[in-house]
Tab-separated table of C-alpha atoms in Angstrom:
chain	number	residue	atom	x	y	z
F	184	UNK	CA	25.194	-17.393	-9.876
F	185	UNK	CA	21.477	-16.553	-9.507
F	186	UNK	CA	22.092	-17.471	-5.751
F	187	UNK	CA	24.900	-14.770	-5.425
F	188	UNK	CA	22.219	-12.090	-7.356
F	189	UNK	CA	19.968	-13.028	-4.944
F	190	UNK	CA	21.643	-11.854	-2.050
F	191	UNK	CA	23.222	-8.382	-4.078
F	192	UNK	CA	19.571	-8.125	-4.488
F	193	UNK	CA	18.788	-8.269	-0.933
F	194	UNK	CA	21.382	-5.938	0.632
F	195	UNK	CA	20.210	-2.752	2.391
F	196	UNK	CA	19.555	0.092	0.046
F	197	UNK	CA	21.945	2.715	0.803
F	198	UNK	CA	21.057	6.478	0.960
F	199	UNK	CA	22.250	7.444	-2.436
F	200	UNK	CA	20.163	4.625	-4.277
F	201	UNK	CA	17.233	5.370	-2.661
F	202	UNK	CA	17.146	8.836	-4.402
F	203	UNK	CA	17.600	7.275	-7.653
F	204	UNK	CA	14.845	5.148	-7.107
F	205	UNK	CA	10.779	5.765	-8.266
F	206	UNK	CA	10.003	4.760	-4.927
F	207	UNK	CA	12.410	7.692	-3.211
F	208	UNK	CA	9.509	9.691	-1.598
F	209	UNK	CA	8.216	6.242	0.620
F	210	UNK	CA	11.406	5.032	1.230
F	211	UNK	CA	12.889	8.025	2.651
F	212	UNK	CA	9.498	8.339	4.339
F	213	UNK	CA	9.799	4.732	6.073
F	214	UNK	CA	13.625	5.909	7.036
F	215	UNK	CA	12.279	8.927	8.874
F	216	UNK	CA	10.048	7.062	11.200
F	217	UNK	CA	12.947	4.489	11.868
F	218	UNK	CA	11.644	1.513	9.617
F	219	UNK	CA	13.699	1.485	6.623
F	220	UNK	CA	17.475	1.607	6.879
F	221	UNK	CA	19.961	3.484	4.478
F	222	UNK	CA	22.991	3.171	6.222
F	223	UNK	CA	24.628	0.750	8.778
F	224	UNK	CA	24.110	2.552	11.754
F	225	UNK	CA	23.494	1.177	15.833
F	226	UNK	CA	22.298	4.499	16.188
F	227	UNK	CA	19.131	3.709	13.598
F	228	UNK	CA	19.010	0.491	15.188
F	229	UNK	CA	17.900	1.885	18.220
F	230	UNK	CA	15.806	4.296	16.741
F	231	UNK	CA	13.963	1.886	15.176
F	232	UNK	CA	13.679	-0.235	18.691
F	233	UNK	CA	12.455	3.370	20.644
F	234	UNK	CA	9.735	3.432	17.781
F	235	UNK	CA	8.737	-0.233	18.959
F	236	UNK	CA	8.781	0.395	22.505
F	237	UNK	CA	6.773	3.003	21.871
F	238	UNK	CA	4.046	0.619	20.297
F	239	UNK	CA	4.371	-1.956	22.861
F	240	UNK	CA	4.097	0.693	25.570
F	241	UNK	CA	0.723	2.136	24.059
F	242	UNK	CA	-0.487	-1.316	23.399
F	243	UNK	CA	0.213	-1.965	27.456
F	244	UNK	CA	-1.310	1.050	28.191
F	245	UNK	CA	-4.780	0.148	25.882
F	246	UNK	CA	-4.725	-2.998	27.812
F	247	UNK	CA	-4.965	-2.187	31.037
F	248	UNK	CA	-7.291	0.762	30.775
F	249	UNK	CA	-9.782	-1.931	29.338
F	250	UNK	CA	-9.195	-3.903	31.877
F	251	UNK	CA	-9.739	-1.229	34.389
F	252	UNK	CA	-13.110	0.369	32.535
F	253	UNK	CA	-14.549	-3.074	30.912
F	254	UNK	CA	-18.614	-3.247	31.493
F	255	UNK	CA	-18.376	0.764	30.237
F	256	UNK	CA	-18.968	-0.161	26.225
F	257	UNK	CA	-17.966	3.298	25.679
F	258	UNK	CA	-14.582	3.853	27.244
F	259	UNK	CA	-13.439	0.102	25.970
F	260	UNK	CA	-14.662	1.104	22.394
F	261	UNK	CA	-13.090	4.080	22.356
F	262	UNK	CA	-9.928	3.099	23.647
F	263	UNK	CA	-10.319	-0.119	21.279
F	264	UNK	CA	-10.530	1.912	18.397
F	265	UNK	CA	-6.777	3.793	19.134
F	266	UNK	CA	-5.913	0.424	20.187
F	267	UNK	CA	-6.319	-1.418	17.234
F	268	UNK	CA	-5.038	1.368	15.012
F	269	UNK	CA	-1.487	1.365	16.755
F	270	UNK	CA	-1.840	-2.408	16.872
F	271	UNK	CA	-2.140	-2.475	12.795
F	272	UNK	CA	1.328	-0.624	12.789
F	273	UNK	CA	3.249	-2.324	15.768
F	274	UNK	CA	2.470	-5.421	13.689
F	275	UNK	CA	3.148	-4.582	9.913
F	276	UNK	CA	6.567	-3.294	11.724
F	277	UNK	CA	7.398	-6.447	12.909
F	278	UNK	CA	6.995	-7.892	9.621
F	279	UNK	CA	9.063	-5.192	8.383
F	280	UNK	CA	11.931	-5.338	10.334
F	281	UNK	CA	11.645	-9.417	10.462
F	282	UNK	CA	12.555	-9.397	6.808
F	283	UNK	CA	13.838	-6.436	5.573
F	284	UNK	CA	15.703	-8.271	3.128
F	285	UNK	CA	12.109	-8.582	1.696
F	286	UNK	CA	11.543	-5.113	1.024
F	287	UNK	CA	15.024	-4.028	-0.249
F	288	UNK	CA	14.647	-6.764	-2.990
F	289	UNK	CA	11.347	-5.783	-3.656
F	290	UNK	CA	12.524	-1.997	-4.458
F	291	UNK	CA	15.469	-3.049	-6.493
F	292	UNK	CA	12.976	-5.601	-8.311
F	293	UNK	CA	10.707	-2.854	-8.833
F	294	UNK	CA	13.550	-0.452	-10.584
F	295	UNK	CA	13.532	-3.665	-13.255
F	296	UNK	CA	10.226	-3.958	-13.839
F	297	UNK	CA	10.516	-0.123	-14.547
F	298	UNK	CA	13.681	-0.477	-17.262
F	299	UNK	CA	11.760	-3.381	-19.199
F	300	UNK	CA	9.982	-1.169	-21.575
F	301	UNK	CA	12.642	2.106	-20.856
F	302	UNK	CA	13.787	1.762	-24.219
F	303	UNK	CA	10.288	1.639	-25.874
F	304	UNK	CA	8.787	5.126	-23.720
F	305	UNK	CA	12.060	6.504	-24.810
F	306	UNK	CA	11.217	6.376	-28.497
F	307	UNK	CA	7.618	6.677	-28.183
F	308	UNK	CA	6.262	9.865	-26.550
F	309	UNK	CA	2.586	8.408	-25.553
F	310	UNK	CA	3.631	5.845	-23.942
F	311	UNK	CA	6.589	7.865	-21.687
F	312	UNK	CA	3.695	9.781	-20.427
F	313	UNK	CA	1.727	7.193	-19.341
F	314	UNK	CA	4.960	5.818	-17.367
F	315	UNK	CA	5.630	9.351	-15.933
F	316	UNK	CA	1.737	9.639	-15.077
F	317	UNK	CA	1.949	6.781	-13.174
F	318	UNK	CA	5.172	8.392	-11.285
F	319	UNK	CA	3.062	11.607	-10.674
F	320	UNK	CA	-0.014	9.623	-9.332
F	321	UNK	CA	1.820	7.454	-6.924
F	322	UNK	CA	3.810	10.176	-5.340
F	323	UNK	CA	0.616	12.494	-5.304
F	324	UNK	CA	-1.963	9.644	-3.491
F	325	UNK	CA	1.391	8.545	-1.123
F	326	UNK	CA	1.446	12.150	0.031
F	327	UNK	CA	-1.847	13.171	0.483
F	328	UNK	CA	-2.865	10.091	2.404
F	329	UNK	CA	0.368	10.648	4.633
F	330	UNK	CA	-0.758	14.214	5.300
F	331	UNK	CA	-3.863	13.272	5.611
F	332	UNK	CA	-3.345	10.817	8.275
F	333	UNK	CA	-0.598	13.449	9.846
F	334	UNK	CA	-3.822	15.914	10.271
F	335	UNK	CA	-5.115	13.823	12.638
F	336	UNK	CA	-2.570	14.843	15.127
F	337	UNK	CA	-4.195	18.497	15.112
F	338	UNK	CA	-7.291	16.779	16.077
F	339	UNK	CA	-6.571	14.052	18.805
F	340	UNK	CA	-3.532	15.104	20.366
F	341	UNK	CA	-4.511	18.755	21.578
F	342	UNK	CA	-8.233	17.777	21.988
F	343	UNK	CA	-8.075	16.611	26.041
F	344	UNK	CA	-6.171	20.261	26.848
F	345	UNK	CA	-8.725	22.097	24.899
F	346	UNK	CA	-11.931	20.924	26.004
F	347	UNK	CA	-11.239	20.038	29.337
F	348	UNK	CA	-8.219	22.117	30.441
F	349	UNK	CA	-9.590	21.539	34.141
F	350	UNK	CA	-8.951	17.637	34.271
F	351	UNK	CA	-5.679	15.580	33.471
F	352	UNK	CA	-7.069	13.460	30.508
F	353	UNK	CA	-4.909	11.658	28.274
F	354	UNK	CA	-5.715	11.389	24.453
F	355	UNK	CA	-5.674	7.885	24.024
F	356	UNK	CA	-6.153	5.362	27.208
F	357	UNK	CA	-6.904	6.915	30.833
F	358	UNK	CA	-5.451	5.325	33.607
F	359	UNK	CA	-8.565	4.450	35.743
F	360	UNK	CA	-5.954	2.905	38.195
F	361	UNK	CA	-4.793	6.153	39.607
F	362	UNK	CA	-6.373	8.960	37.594
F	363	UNK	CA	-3.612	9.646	35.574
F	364	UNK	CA	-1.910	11.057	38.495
F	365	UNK	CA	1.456	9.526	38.043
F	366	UNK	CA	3.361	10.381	35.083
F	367	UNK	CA	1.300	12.243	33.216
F	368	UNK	CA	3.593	14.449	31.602
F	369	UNK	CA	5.718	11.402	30.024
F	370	UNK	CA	2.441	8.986	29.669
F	371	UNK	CA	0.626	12.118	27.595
F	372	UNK	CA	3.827	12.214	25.476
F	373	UNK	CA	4.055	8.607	25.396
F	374	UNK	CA	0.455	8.456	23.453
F	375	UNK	CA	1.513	10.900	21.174
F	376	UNK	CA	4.605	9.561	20.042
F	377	UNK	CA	3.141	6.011	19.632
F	378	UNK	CA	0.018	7.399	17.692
F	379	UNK	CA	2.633	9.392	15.532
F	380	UNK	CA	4.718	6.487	14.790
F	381	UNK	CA	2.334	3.556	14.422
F	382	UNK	CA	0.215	5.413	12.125
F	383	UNK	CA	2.925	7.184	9.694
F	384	UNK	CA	5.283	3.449	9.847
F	385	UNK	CA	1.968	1.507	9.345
F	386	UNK	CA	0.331	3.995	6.784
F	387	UNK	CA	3.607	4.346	4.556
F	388	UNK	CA	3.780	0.928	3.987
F	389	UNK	CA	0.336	0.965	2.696
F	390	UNK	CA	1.497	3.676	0.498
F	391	UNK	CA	4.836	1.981	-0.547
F	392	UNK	CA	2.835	-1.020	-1.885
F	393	UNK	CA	-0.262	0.940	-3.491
F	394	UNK	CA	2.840	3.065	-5.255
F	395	UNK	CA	4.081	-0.600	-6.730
F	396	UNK	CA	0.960	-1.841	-8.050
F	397	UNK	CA	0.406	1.786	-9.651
F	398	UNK	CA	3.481	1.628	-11.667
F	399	UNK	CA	2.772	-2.397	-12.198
F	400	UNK	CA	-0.150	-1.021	-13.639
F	401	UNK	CA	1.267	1.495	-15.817
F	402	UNK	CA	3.468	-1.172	-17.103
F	403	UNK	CA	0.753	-3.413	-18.285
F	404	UNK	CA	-0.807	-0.654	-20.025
F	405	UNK	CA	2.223	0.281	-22.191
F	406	UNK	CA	2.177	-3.178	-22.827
F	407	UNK	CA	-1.221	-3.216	-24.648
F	408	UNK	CA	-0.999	-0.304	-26.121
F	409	UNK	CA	2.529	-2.017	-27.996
F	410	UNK	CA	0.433	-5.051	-28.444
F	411	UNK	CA	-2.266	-2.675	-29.792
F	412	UNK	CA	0.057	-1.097	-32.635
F	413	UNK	CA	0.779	-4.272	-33.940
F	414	UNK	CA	-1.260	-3.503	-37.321
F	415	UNK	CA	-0.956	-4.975	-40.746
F	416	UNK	CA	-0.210	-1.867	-42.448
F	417	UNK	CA	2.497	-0.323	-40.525
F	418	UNK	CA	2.041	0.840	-36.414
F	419	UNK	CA	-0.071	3.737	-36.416
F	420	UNK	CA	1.125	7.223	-35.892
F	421	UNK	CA	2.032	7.049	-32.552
F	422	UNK	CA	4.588	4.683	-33.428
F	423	UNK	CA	5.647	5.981	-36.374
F	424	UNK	CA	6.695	3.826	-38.361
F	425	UNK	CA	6.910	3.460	-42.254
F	426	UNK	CA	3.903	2.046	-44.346
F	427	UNK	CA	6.189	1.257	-47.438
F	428	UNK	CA	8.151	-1.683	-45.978
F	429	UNK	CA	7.547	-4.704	-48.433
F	430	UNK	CA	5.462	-7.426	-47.179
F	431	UNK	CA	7.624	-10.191	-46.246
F	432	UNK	CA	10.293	-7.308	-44.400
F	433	UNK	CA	7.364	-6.400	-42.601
F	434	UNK	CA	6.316	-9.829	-41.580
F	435	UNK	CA	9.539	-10.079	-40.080
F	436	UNK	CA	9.387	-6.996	-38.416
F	437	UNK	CA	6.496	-7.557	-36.867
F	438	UNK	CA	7.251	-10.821	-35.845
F	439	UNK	CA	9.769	-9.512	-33.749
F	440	UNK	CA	7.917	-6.800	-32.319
F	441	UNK	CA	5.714	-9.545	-30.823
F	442	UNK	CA	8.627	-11.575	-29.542
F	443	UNK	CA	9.621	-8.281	-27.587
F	444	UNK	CA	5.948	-7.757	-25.941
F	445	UNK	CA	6.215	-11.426	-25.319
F	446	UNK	CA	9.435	-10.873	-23.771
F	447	UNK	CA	8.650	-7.843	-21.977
F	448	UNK	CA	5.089	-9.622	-20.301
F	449	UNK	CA	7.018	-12.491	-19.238
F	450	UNK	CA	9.100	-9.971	-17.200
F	451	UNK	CA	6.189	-8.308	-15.887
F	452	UNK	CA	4.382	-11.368	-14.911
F	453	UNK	CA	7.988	-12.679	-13.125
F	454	UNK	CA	7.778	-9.566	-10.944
F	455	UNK	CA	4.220	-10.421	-9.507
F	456	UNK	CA	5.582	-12.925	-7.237
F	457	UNK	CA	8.034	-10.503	-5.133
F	458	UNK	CA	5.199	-7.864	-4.727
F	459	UNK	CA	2.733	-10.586	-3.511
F	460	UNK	CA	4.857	-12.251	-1.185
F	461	UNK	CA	5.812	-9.088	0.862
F	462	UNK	CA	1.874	-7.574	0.446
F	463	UNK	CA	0.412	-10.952	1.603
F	464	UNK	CA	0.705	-10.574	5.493
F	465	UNK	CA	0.516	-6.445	5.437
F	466	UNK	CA	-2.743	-6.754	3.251
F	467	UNK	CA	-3.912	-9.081	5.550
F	468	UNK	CA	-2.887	-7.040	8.939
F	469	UNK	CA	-4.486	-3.816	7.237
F	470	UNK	CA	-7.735	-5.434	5.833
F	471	UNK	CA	-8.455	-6.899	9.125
F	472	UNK	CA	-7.517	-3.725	11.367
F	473	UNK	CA	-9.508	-1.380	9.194
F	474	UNK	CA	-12.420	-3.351	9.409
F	475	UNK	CA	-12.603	-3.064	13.306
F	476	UNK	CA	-11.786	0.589	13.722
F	477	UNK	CA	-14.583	1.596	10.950
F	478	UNK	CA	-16.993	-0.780	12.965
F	479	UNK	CA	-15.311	0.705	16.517
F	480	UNK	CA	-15.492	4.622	14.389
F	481	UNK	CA	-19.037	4.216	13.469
F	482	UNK	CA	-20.253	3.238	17.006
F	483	UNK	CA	-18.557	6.446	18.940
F	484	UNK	CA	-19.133	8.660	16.379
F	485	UNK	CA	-23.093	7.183	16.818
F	486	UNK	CA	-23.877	6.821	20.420
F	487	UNK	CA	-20.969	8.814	22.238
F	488	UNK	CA	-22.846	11.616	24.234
F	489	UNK	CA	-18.932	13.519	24.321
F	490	UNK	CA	-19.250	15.629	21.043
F	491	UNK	CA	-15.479	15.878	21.185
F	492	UNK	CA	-15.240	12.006	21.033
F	493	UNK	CA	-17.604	12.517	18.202
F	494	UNK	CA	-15.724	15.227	15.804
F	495	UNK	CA	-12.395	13.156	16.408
F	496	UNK	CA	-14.178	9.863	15.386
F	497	UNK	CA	-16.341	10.888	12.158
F	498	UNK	CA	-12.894	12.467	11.184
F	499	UNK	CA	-10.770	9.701	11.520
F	500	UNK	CA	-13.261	7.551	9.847
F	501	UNK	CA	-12.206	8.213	6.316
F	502	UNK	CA	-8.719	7.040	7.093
F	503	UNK	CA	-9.443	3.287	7.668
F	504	UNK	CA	-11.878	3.369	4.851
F	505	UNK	CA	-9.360	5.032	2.238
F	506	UNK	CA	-6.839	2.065	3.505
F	507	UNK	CA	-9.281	-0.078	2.363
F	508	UNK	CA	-9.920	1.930	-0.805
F	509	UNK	CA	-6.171	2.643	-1.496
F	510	UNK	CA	-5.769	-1.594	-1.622
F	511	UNK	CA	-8.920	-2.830	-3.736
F	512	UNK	CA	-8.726	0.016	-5.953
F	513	UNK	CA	-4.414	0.085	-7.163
F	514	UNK	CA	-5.280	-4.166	-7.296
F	515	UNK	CA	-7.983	-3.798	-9.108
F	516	UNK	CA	-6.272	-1.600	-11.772
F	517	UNK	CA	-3.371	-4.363	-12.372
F	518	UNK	CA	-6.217	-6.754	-12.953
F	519	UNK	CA	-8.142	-4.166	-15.247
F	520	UNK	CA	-4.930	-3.843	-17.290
F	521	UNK	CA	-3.651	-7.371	-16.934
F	522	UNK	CA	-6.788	-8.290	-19.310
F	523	UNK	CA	-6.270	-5.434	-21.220
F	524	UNK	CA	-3.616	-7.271	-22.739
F	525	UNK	CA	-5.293	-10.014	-23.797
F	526	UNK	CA	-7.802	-8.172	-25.333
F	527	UNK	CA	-5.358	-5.731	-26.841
F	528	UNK	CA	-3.384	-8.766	-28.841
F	529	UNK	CA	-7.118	-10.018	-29.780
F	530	UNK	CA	-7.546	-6.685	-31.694
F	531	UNK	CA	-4.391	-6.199	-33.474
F	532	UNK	CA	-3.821	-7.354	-36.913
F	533	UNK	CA	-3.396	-11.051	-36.210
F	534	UNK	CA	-5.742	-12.686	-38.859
F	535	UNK	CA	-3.347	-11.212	-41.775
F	536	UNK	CA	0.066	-12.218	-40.087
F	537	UNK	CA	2.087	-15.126	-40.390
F	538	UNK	CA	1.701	-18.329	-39.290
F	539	UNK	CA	4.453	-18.062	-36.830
F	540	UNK	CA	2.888	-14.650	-36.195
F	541	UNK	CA	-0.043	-16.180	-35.241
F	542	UNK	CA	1.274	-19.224	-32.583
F	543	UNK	CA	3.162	-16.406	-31.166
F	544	UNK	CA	-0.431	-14.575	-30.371
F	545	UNK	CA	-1.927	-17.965	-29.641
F	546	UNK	CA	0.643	-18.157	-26.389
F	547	UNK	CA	0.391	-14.583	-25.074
F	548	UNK	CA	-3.219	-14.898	-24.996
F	549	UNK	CA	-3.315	-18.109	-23.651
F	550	UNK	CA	-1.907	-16.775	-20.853
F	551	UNK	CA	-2.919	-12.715	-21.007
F	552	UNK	CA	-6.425	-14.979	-20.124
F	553	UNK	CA	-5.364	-15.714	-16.681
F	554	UNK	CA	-6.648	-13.858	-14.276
F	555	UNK	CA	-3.788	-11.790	-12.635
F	556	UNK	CA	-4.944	-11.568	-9.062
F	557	UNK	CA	-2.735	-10.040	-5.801
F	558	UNK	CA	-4.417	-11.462	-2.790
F	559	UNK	CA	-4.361	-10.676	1.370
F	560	UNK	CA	-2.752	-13.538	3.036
F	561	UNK	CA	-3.245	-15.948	0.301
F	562	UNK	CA	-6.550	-15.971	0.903
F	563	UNK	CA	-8.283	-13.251	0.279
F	564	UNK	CA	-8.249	-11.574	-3.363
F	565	UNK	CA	-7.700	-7.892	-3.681
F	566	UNK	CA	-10.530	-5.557	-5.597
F	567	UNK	CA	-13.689	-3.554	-5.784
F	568	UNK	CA	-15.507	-6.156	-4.556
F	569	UNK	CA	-13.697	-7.033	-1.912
F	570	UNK	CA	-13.687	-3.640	-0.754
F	571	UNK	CA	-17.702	-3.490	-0.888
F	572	UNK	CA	-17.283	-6.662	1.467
F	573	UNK	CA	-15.063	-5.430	4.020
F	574	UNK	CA	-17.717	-2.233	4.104
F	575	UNK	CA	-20.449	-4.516	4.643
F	576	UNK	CA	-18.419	-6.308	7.189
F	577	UNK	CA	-18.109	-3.427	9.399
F	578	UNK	CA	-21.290	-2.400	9.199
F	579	UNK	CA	-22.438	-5.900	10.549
F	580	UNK	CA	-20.117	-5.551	13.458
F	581	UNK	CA	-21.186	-2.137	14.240
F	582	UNK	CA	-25.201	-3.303	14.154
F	583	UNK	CA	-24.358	-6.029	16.326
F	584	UNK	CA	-22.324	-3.266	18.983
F	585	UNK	CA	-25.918	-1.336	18.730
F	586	UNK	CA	-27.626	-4.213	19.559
F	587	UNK	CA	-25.660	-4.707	22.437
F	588	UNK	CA	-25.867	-1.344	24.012
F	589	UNK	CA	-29.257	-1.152	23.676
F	590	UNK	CA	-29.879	-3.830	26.352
C-alpha cells in the first residue's frame, strides 16, 4: 500500500494541479524554460533536449576559446566567469531531469505539509496570516530574483553591438580560431539562448526550493505559536477560547491540544527528509558555482581595463551573492523556528498541567532540542554562517588571482 502511494506520489504533475498548487508560480516557471513537465508530450521532450544542447554547446564553445586565449588571465577569466554560470545550470538540469520523479513528489509532499495545520489557520485568524504571509513572501523573492537575473540580458546580450558596432564580438566566448568569422549570426544567438536558459532553469530551481523552506518555515511558526497558547487558564484571545471550563474538562482539553501539536510536528519533521534529499546535490552545485563566479566577478570588475567588461561584471555580481543569500538565509529561518518550538512548549503552562500533560511536553521537547539542520551535499550545513564562509572563500580566491597577475 505505501509502495503503490509512493509511486501516485511520484507521477508527473499535470497542468491543472500545478495551478492548484502554492508552488504554481515556479512550477509553471520551470515548464516555460522546458524543465518541468505538465503534460505527456515528445514535443516538450525535445524542448527540454534543445535547452540542453544549448548548454552543452555554450559549454563547448567556453572551452575552446580558453583553450585558444589561455596565458591571457583576462580573456580566460572572463569567459570562465559565463562559463561557470551556464555550467551551474546545465548541471542542476541534469539532476532535474535525471529524477524528476524527485521533484513531483516533493511538490505534492509539500501541498501536505501545507493541509497539516489547514484546519487550525482556518479557525484562527493570526495564524492564517502568517501562512498566507509566507505565500506572499515566497512568490514576491521567486519573482524578483527571476527578474532580476532576466535584467541581465539588457546588459550582456546587446553590450558587444553597442560598444563596438565596428567588430564582430560575441557576448560570451570569442572564437580566437577564426575571428568569429564563421557563423556568427547563429553562434551570437547560440550564447544568448544558452545564457537565457541556463540561468532562468538553474535560478528557478533555486527559487523553487528557497519557496519550500519559506513555507516550512511558516509552518513551524504556527506551530509555536499553538504550542504557545497552551495556558492554564484558557488560550489567550487569539484563540478564543472559554475561561469557565471546569478544571478537570480543561485538563482534558488541553491534553489533547498537545497531542495535536505533537501530531502536527511529527508531520512537519517527516517532510524534512524529501526537501533535503532533492536540495542536497543543487545546494551543493549552487554553493560551489557561486563561489567561483563572485571570485571570477570581483577580479574583472577589478583589473579589466574594458569599462564595458566592468559595468556588466559589478552588475552581475549581486546575482551569485543573493544565490548564496537566498540559501543560508530561508535555512536559517527553519532552524530559527525549528527551536522556536522548543522554547515555545518551555513557556506554556506546563508546571500546572497534568502529569500526562507533562510526559507529553517532556517528548516534544526532547526532540524540538534537536537541531533541525538542511545541509549542501550532506556535508555542508545551510545558514548565516555558512554564507559569511562562502564570502570569505571567494575573497581568498580572488586575492590569490591578484597575486597572480601581478607577476
Amino acid at each position: 500500500m505505501d509502495h503503490v502511494q509512493e509511486k501516485d506520489l511520484e507521477r508527473n504533475l499535470t497542468w491543472t494541479e500545478s495551478g492548484q498548487s502554492v508552488l504554481k508560480p515556479n512550477i509553471r516557471h520551470l515548464y516555460l524554460f522546458g524543465l518541468w513537465p505538465l503534460c505527456e508530450s515528445r514535443l516538450f521532450n525535445l524542448y527540454t533536449f534543445y535547452g540542453f544542447i544549448l548548454g552543452l554547446w555554450n559549454l563547448t564553445e567556453c572551452l575552446l576559446t580558453i583553450y585558444f586565449a589561455w596565458g591571457d588571465m583576462d580573456e580566460v577569466t572572463l569567459v570562465m566567469m559565463s562559463s561557470v554560470s551556464n555550467l551551474n545550470g546545465l548541471i542542476q538540469m541534469m539532476f532535474f531531469v535525471y529524477d524528476r520523479r524527485l521533484y513531483n513528489s516533493l511538490a505534492r509532499h509539500v501541498a501536505a505539509l501545507l493541509s497539516v495545520q489547514s484546519d487550525v489557520c482556518d479557525r484562527h485568524p493570526p495564524l492564517a496570516a502568517i501562512f498566507r504571509s509566507s505565500q506572499r513572501r515566497a512568490f514576491r523573492l521567486s519573482l524578483a530574483l527571476l527578474l532580476f537575473m532576466f535584467s541581465q540580458c539588457f546588459v550582456w546580450f546587446p553590450m558587444p553591438r553597442i560598444v563596438y558596432p565596428e567588430q564582430r564580438l560575441l557576448p560570451f566566448a570569442q572564437h580566437a580560431w577564426d575571428n568569429n568569422t564563421n557563423f556568427y549570426g547563429l553562434s551570437y544567438f547560440a550564447q544568448c539562448a544558452a545564457g537565457l536558459w541556463m540561468t532562468q532553469m538553474s535560478f528557478g530551481i533555486d527559487c523553487l526550493l528557497a519557496s519550500i523552506m519559506i513555507l516550512l518555515a511558516a509552518q513551524l511558526d504556527i506551530l509555536a505559536r499553538r504550542i504557545l497558547a497552551l495556558k492554564n487558564d484558557g488560550y489567550n484571545e487569539t484563540f478564543e477560547y472559554s475561561k469557565k471550563r471546569p478544571g478537570a474538562r480543561f485538563s482534558d482539553t488541553m491534553y489533547s491540544d498537545l497531542c495535536l501539536c505533537v501530531e502536527s510536528h511529527q508531520k512537519i519533521l517527516s517532510f524534512v527528509p524529501h526537501l533535503q534529499i532533492t536540495m542536497n546535490p543543487v545546494a551543493m552545485t549552487s554553493f560551489g558555482c557561486s563561489v567561483l563566479i563572485i571570485c571570477l566577478g570581483l577580479f574583472q570588475s577589478t583589473f579589466s581595463e574594458d569599462f564595458s567588461v566592468v559595468f556588466k561584471c559589478a552588475s552581475f555580481l549581486p546575482i551569485p551573492c543573493s544565490r548564496l543569500y537566498l540559501y543560508c538565509w530561508a535555512a536559517n529561518n527553519v532552524t530559527e523556528q525549528a527551536e522556536a518550538v522548543s522554547a515555545a512548549a518551555y513557556n506554556c503552562s506546563w508546571m500546572d498541567a497534568s502529569e500526562r500533560f507533562k510526559r507529553a511536553m517532556r517528548i516534544l521537547v526532547s526532540r524540538a532540542q534537536k537541531p533541525l539542520v538542511l545541509m549542501a551535499g550532506y556535508l555542508y550545513p545551510i545558514n548565516r554562517e555558512a554564507f559569511l564562509t562562502l564570502v570569505n572563500a571567494s575573497y581568498s580566491y580572488y586575492a590569490l588571482l591578484s597575486q597572480m597577475n601581478k607577476r
